mmCIF file of C-alpha atoms in Angstrom:
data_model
loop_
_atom_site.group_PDB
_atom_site.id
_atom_site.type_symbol
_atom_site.label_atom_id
_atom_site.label_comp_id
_atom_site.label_asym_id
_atom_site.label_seq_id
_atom_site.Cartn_x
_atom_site.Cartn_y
_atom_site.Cartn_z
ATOM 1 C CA UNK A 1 104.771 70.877 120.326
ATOM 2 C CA UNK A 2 102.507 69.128 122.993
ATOM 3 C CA UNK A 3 102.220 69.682 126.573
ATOM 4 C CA UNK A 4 105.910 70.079 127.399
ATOM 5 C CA UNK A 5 105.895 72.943 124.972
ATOM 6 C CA UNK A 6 103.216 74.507 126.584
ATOM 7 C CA UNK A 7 104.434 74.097 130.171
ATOM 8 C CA UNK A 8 107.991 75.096 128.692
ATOM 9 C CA UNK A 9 105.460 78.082 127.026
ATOM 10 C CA UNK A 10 103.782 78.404 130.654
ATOM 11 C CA UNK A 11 107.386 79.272 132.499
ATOM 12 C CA UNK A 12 108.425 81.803 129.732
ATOM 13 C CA UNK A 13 104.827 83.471 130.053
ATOM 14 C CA UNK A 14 105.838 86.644 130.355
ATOM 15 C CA UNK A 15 108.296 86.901 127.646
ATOM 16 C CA UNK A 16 105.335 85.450 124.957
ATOM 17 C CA UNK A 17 102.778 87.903 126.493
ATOM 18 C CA UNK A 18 105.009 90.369 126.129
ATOM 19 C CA UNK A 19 105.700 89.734 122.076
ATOM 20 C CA UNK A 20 102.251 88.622 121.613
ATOM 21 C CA UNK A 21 100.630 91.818 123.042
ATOM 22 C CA UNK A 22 103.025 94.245 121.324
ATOM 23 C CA UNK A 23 102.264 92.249 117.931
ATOM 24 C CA UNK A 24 98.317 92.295 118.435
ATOM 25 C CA UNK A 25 98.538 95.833 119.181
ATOM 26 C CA UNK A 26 100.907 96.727 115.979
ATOM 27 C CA UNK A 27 99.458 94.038 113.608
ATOM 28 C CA UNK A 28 95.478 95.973 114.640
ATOM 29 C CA UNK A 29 97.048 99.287 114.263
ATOM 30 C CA UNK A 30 98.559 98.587 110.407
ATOM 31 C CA UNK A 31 95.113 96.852 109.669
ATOM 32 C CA UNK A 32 92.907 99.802 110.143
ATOM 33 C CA UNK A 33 95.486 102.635 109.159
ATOM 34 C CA UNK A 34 96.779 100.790 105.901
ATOM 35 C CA UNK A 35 95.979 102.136 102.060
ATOM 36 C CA UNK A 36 93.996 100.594 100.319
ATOM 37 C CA UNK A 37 95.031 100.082 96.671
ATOM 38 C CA UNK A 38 93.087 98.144 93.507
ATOM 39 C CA UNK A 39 94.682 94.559 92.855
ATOM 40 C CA UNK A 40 94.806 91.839 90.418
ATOM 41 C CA UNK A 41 92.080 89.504 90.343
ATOM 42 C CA UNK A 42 93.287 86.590 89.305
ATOM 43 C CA UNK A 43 96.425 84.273 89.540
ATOM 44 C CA UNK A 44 99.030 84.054 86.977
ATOM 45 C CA UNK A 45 100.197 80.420 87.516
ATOM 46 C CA UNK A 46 101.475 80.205 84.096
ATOM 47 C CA UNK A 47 104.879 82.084 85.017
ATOM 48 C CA UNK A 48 104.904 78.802 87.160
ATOM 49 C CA UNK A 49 106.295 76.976 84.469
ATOM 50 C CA UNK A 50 109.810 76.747 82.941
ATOM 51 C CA UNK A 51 110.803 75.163 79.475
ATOM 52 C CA UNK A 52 113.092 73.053 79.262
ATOM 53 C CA UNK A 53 114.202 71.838 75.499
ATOM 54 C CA UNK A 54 110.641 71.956 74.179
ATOM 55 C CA UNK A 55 108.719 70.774 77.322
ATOM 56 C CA UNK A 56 107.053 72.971 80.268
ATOM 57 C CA UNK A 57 107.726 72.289 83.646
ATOM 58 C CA UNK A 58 106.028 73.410 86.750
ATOM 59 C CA UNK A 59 108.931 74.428 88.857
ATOM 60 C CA UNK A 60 107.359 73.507 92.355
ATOM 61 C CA UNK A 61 106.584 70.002 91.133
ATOM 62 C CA UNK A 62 110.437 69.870 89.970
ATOM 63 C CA UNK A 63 111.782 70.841 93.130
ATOM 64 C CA UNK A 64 109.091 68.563 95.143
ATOM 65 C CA UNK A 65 110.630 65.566 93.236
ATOM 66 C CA UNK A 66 114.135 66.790 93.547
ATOM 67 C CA UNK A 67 113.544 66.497 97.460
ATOM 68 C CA UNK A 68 111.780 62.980 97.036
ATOM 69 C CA UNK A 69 114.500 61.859 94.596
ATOM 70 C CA UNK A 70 117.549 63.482 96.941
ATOM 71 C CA UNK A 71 115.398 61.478 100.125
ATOM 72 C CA UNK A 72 115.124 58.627 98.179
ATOM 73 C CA UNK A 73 119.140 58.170 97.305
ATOM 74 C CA UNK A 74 119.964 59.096 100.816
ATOM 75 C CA UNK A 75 117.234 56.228 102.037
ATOM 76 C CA UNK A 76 118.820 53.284 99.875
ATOM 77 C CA UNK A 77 121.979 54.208 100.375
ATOM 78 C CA UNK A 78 120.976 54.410 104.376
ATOM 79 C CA UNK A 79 119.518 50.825 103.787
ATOM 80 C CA UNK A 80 115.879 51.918 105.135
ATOM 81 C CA UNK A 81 114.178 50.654 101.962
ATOM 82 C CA UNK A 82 110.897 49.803 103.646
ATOM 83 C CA UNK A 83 110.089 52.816 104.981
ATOM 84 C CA UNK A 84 111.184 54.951 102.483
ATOM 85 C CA UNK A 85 109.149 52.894 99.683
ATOM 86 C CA UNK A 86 106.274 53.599 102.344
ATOM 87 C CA UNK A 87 107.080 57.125 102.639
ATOM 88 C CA UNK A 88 107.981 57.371 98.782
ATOM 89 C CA UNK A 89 104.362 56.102 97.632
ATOM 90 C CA UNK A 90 102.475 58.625 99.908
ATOM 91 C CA UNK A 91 105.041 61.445 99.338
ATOM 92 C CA UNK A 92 103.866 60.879 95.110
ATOM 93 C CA UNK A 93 100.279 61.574 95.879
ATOM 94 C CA UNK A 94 100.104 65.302 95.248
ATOM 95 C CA UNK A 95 102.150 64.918 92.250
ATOM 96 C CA UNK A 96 100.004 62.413 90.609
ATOM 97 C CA UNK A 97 97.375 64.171 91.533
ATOM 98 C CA UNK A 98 98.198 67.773 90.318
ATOM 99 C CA UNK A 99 99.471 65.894 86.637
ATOM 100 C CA UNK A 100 96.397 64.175 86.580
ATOM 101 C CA UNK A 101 94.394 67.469 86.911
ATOM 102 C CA UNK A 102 96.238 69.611 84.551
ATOM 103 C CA UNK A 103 95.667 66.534 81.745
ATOM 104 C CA UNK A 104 91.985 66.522 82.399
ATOM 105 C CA UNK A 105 91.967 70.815 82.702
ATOM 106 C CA UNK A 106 94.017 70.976 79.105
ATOM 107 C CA UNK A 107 91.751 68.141 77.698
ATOM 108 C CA UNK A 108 88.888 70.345 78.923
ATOM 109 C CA UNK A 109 90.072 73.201 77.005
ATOM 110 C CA UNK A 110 90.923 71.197 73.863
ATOM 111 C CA UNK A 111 87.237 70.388 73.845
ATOM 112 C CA UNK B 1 117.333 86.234 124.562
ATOM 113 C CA UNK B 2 118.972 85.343 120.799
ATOM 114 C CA UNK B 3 122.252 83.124 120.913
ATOM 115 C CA UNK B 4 124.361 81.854 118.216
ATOM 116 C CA UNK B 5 126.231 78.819 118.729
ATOM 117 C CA UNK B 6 128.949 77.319 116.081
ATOM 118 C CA UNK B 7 129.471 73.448 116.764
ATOM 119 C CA UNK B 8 132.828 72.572 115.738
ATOM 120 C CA UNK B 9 131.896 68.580 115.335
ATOM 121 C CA UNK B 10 130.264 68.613 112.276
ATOM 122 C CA UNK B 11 128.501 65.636 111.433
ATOM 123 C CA UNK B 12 128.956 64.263 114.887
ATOM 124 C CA UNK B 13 126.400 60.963 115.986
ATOM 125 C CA UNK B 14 124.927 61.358 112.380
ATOM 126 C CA UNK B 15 124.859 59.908 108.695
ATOM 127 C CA UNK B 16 124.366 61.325 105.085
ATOM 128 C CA UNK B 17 123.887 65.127 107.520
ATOM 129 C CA UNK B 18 125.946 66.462 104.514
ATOM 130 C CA UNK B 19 123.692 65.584 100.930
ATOM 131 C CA UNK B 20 120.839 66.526 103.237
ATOM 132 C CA UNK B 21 122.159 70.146 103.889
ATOM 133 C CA UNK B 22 123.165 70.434 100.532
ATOM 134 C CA UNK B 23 119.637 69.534 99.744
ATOM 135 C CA UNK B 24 117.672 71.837 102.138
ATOM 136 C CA UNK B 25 119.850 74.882 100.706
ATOM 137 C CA UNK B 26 120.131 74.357 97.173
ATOM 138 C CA UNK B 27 115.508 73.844 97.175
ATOM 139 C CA UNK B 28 116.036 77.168 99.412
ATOM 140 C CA UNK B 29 118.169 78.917 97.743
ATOM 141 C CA UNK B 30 115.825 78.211 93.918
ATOM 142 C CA UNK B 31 112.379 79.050 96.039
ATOM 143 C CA UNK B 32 114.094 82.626 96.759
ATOM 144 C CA UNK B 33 115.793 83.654 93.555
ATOM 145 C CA UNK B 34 112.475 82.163 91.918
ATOM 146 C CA UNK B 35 110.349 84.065 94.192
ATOM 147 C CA UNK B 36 112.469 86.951 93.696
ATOM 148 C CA UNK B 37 112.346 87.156 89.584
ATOM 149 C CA UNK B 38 108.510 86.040 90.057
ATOM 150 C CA UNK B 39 107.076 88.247 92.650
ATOM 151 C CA UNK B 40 110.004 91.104 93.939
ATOM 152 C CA UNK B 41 111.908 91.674 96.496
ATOM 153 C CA UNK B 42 108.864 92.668 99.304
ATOM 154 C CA UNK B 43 106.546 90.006 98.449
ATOM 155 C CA UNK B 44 109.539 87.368 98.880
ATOM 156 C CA UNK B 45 110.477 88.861 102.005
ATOM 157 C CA UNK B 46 106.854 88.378 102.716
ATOM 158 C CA UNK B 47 107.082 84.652 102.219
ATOM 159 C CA UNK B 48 109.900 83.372 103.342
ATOM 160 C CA UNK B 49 110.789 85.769 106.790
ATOM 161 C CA UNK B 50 107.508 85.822 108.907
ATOM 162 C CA UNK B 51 108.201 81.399 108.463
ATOM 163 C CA UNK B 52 111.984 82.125 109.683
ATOM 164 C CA UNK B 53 110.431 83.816 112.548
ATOM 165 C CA UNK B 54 108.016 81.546 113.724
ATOM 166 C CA UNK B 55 109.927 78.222 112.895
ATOM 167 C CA UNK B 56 112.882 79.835 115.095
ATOM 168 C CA UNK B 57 110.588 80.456 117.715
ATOM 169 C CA UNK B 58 108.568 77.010 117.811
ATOM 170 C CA UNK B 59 111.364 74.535 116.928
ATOM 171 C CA UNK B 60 113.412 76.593 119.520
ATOM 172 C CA UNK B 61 110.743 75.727 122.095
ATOM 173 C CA UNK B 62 110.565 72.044 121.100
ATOM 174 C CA UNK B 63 113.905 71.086 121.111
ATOM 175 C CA UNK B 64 114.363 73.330 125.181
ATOM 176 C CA UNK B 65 111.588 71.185 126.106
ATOM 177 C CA UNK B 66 113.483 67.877 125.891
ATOM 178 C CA UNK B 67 111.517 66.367 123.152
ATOM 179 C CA UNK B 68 114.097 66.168 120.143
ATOM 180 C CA UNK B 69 117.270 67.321 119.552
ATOM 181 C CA UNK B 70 119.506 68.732 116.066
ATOM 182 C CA UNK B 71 122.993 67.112 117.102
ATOM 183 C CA UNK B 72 126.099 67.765 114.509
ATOM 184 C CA UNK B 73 124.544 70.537 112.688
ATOM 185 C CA UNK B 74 127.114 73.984 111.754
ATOM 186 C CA UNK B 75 125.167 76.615 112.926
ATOM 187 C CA UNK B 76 122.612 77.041 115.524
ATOM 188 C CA UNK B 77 120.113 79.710 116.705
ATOM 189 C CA UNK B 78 118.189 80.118 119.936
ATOM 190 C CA UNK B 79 115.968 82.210 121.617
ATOM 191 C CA UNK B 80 113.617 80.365 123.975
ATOM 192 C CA UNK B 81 116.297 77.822 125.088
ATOM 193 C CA UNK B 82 116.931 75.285 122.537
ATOM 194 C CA UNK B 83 119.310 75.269 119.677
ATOM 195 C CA UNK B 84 118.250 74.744 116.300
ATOM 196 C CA UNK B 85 120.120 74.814 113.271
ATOM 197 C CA UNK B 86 119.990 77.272 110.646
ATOM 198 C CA UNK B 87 119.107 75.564 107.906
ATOM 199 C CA UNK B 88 116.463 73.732 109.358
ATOM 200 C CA UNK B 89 114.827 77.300 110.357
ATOM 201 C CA UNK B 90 115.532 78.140 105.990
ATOM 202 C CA UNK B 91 113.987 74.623 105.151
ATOM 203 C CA UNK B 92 110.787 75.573 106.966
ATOM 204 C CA UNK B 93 110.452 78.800 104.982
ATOM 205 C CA UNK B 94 111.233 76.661 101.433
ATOM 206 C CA UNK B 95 108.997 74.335 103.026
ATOM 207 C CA UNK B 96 106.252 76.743 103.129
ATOM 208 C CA UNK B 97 106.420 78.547 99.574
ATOM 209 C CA UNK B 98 106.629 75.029 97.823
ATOM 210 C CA UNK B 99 103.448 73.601 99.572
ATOM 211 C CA UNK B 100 101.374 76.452 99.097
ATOM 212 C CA UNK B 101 102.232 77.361 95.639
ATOM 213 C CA UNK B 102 101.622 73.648 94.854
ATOM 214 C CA UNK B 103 98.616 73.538 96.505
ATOM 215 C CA UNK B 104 97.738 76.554 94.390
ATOM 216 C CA UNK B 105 98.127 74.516 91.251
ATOM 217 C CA UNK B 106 95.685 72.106 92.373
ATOM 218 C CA UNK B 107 92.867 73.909 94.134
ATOM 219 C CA UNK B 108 92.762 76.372 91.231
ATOM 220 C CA UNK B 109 91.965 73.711 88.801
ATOM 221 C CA UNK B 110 89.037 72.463 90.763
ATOM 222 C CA UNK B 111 87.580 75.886 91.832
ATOM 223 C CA UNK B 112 88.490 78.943 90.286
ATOM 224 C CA UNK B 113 86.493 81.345 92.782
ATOM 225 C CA UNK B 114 88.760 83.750 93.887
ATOM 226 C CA UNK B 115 87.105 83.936 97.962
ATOM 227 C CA UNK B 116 87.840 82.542 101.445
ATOM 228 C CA UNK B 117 86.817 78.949 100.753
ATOM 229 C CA UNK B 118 89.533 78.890 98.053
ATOM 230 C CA UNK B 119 92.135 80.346 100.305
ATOM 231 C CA UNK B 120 90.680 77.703 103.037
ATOM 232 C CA UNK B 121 91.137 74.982 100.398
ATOM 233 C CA UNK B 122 94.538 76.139 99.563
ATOM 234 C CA UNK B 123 95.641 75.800 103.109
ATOM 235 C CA UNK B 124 94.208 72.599 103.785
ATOM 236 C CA UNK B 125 95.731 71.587 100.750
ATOM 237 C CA UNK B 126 99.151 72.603 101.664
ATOM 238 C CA UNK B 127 99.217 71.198 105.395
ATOM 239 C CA UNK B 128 97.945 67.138 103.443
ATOM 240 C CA UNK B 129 101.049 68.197 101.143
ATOM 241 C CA UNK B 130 103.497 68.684 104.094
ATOM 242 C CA UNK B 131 102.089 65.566 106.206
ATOM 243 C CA UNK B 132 102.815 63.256 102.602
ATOM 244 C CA UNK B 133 106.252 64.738 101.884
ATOM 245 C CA UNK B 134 107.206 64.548 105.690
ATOM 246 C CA UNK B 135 106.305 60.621 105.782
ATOM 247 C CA UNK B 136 109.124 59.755 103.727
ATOM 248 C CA UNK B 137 111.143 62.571 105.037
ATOM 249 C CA UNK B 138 111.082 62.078 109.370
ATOM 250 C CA UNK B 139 111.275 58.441 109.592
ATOM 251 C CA UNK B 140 114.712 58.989 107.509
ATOM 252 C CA UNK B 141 115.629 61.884 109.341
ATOM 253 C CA UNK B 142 115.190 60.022 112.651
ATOM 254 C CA UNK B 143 117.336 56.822 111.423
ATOM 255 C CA UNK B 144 120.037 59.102 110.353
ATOM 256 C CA UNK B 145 119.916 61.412 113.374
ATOM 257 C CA UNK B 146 119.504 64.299 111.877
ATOM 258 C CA UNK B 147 116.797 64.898 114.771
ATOM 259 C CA UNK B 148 116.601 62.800 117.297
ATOM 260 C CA UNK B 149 112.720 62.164 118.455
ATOM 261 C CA UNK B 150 113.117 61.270 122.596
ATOM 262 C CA UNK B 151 111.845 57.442 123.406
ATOM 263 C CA UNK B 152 110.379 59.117 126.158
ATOM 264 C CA UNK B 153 107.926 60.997 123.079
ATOM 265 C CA UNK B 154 104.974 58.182 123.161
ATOM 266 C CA UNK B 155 101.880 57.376 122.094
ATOM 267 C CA UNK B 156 101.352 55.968 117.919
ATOM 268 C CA UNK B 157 104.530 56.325 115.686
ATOM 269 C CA UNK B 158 105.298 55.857 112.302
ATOM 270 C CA UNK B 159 108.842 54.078 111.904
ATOM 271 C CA UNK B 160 109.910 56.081 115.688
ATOM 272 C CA UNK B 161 108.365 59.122 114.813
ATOM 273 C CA UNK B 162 105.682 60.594 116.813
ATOM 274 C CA UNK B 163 102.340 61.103 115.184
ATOM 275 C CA UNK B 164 102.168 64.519 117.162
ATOM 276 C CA UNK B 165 105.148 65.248 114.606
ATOM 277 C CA UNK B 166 102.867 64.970 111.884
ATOM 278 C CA UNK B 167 99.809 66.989 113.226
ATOM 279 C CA UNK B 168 102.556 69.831 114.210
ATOM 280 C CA UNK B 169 103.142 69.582 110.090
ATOM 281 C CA UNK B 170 99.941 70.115 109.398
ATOM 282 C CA UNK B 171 98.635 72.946 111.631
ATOM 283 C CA UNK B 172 102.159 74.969 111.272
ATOM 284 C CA UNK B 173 101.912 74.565 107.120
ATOM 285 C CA UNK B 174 98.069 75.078 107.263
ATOM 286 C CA UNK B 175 97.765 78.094 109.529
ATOM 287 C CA UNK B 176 100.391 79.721 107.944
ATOM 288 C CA UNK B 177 99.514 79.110 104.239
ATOM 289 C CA UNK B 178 96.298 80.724 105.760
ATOM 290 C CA UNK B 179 97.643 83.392 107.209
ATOM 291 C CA UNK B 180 100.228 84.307 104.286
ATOM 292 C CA UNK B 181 97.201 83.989 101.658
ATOM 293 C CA UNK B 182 94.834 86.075 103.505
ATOM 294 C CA UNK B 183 98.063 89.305 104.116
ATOM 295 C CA UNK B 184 99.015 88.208 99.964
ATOM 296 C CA UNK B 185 95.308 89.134 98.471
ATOM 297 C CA UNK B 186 94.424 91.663 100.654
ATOM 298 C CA UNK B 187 94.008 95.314 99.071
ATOM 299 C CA UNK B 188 96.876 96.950 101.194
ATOM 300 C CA UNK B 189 99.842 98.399 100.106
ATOM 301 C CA UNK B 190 103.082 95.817 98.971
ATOM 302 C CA UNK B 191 104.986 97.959 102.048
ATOM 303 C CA UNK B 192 102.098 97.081 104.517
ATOM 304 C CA UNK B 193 101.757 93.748 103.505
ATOM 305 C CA UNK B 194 105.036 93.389 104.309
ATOM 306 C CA UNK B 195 104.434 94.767 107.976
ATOM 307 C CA UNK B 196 101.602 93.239 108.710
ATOM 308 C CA UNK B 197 102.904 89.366 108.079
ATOM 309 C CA UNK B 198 105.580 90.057 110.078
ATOM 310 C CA UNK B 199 103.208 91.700 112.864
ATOM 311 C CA UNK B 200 101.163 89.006 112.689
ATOM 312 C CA UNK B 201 103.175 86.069 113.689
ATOM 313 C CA UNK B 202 102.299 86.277 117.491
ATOM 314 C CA UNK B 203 98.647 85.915 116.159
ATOM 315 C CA UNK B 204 99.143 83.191 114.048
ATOM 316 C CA UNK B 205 101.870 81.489 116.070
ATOM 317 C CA UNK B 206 99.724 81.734 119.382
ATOM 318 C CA UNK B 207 96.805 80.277 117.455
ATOM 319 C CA UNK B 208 99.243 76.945 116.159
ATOM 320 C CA UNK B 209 100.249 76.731 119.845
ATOM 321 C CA UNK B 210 97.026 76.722 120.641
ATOM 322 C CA UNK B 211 95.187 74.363 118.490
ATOM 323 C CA UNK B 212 97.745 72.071 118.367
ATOM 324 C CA UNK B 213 97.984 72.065 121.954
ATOM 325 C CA UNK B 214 94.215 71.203 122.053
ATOM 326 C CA UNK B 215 94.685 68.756 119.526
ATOM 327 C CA UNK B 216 97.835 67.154 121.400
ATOM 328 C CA UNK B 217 95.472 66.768 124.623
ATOM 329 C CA UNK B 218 92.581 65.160 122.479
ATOM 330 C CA UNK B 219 95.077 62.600 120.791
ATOM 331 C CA UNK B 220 96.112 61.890 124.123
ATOM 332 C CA UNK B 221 93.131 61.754 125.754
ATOM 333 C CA UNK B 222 92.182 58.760 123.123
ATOM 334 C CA UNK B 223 95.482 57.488 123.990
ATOM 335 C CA UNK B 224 97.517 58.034 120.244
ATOM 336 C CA UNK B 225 99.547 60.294 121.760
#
């Protein structure tokens, strides 16, 4: 997506200005003719979670480490251990960090 | 404009392409019947097509201007030039939902206001979440072949893979997160919701081009890329 995708953007010019204009044009058009209607307020992340036995899981964190554990098998047995134990660390950052603020948030409530 | 290509070599110049399909579908296939219990069938439709589109459309243009290549995938698509496979075009769209619903989990814990910093913070959230997942994912992908980054590609790299990859992760997650969350809590109609994120992916795909464009000349400019 650097410059050879612009100057490859540059020779199909017409063809983007084409789609581009006729989505401006449609996108402004549904934005000032479009109902309005009353809407919830707040986010219901609790039907984010799944039980399993007698535990709750957040089903986007299970699928995140299903990729990083499915990535990780395919690494070792690829024999790139380095940079997948680079990659692996990083890639556990938002977990940790999302567990470690739904502890503190439910020790917060506890209190 | 649109072609469809079958490749009859699966597999060909590639290892492990197979688990990694199987992968990308199955995490595809659980974000949409998830999405589609959770949220319906429009708001699903919402989330996962305008990300078809606009993946289609940039990794289309990436791969016809010589930069990387998708060799012994099934199934291809094109319609600016260059083939790219199906199921990464589905993988985008899973990748999308995941980050931004996970990035929900954690921006909502640390500030609760429902306004346009939040959605900001969301965003920015989700784009960091891409860039971590996609360092172990890319330099993998690249050793396998299961894209092929171009030696000719220079500037900084992480194990062969371009760190213009990685700011391409971030704006494309980021501006679409954006763009999805702004259409999501507006006060229209499900029906016009639906319209206007699919309406709205030549402004939100000419602003990634765009930025990251401007961003791709700065990098070079200080010589990382």
């Amino acid at each position: 997506m650097e410059s050879s995708v612009v100057s490859f953007i540059m020779e199909n010019i017409i063809l983007f200005l084409v789609l581009g204009t006729i989505g401006i044009v449609i996108t402004i058009y549904l934005f000032l003719t479009g109902e309005k209607v009353d809407q919830e307020t707040k986010d219901n992340l609790e039907s984010d979670y799944i039980s399993i036995s007698k535990f709750k899981f957040n089903i986007y964190v299970l699928v995140y480490l299903f990729i990083f554990i499915m990535i990780i098998i395919i690494g070792v047995f690829s024999n790139f251990i380095k940079p997948i134990s680079i990659g692996g660390i990083i890639a556990l950052i938002p977990v940790f960090l999302l567990t470690l603020l739904k502890i503190k948030v439910n020790n917060t409530k506890e209190h | 404009m649109l072609w469809v290509d079958i490749n009859q070599n699966f597999g060909e110049q590639t290892e492990f392409l197979l688990p990694f399909l199987i992968t990308v579908f199955l995490v595809w296939l659980i974000l949409v019947i998830f999405s589609y219990y959770r949220n319906g069938l429009k708001k699903t439709i919402m989330y996962f097509l305008p990300m078809i589109i606009i993946a289609l459309f940039i990794e289309s243009a990436g791969v016809a201007s010589g930069r990387y290549n998708y060799p012994g995938y099934i199934l291809y698509l094109s319609v600016v030039g260059g083939g790219v496979p199906l199921i990464i075009i589905l993988g985008w769209s899973a990748n999308l939902f995941l980050f931004f619903n996970m990035s929900k989990h954690i921006v909502l814990n640390v500030y609760q206001k429902r306004n346009f910093l939040q959605i900001f913070l969301i965003s920015i959230t989700a784009g960091v979440i891409a860039v971590c997942l996609d360092l172990l994912e890319d330099p993998l992908a690249h050793y396998n072949n299961w894209w092929i980054w171009k030696e000719s590609v220079g500037g900084v790299k992480f194990y062969e893979v371009p760190l213009l990859n990685f700011v391409g992760w971030f704006f494309l997650i980021f501006f679409m997160s954006l763009s999805t969350l702004l259409i999501e809590r507006s006060k229209f109609t499900d029906n016009r919701k639906l319209l206007i994120s699919i309406t709205s992916i030549s402004i939100t795909g000419s602003v990634i081009l765009a930025v990251h464009g401007l961003f791709s000349r700065i990098l070079q400019m200080i010589g990382l890329a």
